[in-house]
mmCIF file of C-alpha atoms in Angstrom:
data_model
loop_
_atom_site.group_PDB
_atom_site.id
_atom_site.type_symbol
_atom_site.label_atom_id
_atom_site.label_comp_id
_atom_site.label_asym_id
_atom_site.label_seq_id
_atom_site.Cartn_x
_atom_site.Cartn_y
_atom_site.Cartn_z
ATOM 1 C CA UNK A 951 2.869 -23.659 33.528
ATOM 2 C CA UNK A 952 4.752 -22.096 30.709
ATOM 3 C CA UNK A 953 3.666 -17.822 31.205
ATOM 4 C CA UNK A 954 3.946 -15.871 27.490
ATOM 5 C CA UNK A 955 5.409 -13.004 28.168
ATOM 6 C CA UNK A 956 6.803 -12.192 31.269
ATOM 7 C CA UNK A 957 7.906 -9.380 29.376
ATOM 8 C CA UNK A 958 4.483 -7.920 29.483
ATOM 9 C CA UNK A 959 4.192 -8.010 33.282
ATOM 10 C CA UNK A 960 8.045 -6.230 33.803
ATOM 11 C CA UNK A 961 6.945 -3.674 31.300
ATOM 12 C CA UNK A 962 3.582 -3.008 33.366
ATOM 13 C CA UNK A 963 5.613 -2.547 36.754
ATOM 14 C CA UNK A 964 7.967 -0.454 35.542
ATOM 15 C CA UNK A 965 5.324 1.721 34.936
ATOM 16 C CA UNK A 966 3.064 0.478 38.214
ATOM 17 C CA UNK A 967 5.464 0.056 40.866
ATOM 18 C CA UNK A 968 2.893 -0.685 43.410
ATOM 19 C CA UNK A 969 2.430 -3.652 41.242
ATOM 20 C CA UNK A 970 5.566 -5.488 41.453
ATOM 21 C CA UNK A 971 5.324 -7.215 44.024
ATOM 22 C CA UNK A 972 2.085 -8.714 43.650
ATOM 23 C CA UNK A 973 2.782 -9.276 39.655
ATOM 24 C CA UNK A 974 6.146 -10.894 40.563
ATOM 25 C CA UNK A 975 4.381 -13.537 43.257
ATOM 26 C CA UNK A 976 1.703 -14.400 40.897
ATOM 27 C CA UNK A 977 4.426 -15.187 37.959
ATOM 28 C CA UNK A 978 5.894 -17.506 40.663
ATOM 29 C CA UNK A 979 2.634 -19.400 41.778
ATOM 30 C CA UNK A 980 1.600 -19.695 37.956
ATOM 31 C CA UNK A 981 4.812 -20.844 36.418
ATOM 32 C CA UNK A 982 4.847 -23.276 39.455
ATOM 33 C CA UNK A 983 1.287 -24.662 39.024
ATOM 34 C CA UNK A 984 0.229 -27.241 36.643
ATOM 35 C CA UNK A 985 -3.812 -26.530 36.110
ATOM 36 C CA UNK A 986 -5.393 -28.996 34.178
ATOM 37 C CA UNK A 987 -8.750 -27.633 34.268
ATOM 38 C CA UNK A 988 -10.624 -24.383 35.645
ATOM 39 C CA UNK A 989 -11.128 -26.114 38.933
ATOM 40 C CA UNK A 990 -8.030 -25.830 39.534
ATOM 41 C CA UNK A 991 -7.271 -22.297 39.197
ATOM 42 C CA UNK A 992 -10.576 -21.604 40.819
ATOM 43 C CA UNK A 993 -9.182 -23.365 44.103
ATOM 44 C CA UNK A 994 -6.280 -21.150 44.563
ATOM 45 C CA UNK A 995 -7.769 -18.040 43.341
ATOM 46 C CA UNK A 996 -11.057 -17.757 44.005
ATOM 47 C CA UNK A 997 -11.982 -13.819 42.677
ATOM 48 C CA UNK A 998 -10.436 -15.006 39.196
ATOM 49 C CA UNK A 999 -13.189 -14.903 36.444
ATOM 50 C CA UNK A 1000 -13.905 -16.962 33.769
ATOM 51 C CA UNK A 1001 -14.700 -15.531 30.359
ATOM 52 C CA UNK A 1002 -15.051 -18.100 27.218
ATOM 53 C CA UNK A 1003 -12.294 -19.482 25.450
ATOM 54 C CA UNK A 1004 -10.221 -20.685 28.512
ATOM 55 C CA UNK A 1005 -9.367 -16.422 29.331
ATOM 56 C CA UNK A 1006 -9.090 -15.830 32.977
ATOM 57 C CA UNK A 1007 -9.206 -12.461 34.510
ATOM 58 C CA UNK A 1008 -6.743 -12.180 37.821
ATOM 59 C CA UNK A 1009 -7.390 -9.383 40.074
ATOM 60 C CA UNK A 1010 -3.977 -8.166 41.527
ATOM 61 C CA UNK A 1011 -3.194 -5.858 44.240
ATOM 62 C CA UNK A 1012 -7.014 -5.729 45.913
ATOM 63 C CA UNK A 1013 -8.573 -5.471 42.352
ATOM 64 C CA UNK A 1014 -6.473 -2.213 41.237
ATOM 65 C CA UNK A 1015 -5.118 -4.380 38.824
ATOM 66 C CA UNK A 1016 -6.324 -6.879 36.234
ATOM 67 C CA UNK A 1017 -4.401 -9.616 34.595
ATOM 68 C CA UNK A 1018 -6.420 -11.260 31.453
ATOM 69 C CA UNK A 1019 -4.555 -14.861 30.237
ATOM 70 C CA UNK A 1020 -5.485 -17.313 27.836
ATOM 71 C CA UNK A 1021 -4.879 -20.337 29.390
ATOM 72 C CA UNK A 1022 -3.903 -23.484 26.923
ATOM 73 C CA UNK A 1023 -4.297 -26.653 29.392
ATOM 74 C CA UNK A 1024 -3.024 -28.938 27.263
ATOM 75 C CA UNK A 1025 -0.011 -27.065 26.325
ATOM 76 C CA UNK A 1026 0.333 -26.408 29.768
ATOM 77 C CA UNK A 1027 0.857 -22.579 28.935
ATOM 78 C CA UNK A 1028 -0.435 -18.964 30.054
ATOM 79 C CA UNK A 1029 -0.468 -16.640 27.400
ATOM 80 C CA UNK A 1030 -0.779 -12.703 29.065
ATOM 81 C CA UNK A 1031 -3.463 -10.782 26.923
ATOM 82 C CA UNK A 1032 -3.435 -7.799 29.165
ATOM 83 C CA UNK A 1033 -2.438 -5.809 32.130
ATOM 84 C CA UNK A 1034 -3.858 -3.216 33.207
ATOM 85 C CA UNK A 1035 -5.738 -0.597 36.059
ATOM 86 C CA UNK A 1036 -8.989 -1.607 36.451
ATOM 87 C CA UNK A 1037 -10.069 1.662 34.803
ATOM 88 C CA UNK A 1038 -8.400 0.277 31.833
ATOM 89 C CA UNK A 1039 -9.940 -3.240 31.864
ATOM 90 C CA UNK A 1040 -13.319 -1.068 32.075
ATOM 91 C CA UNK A 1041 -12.401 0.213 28.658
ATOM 92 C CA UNK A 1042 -11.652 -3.148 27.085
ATOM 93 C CA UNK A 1043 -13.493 -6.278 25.821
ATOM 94 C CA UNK A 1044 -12.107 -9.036 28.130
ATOM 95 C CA UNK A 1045 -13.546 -11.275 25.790
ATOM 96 C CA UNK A 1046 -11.537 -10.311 22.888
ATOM 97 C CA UNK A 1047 -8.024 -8.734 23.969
#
């Protein structure tokens, strides 16, 4: 999968070190997947969520951390609508970001 921007996840560790590691191997799985449908993502991560138009809400780091993608299957491409604490993904419309 093509992952738009992995700007967006550096510029979230930088200020979340904590983070890195867990943001850096789930840019590595994703990039190296090809999902064709939900399914797919739902059989390697199982906690993700699934909010209409194809977003998908990752928790990262034991849920202190949410990662909200658009996910374009037959562009084969993950665009990154957010990253944030989970505090911060309490304050947000998933459905909209």
């Amino acid at each position: 999968m093509r992952i738009i921007s992995r700007k967006t996840l550096r510029e979230f560790w930088e200020k979340h070190p904590d983070s890195r590691q867990q943001l850096q191997a789930w840019y590595v799985d994703v990039k190296h997947s090809q999902w064709k449908k939900s399914s797919d993502i739902k059989a390697i991560y199982r906690n993700a969520s699934f909010l209409a138009d194809n977003r998908v809400v990752f928790n990262i780091k034991g849920n202190k951390y949410r990662v909200i993608v658009v996910v374009e299957y037959r562009f084969e491409a993950v665009y990154i609508r957010f990253v944030g604490t989970h505090q911060e993904y309490d304050r947000i419309n998933a459905e909209i970001i």
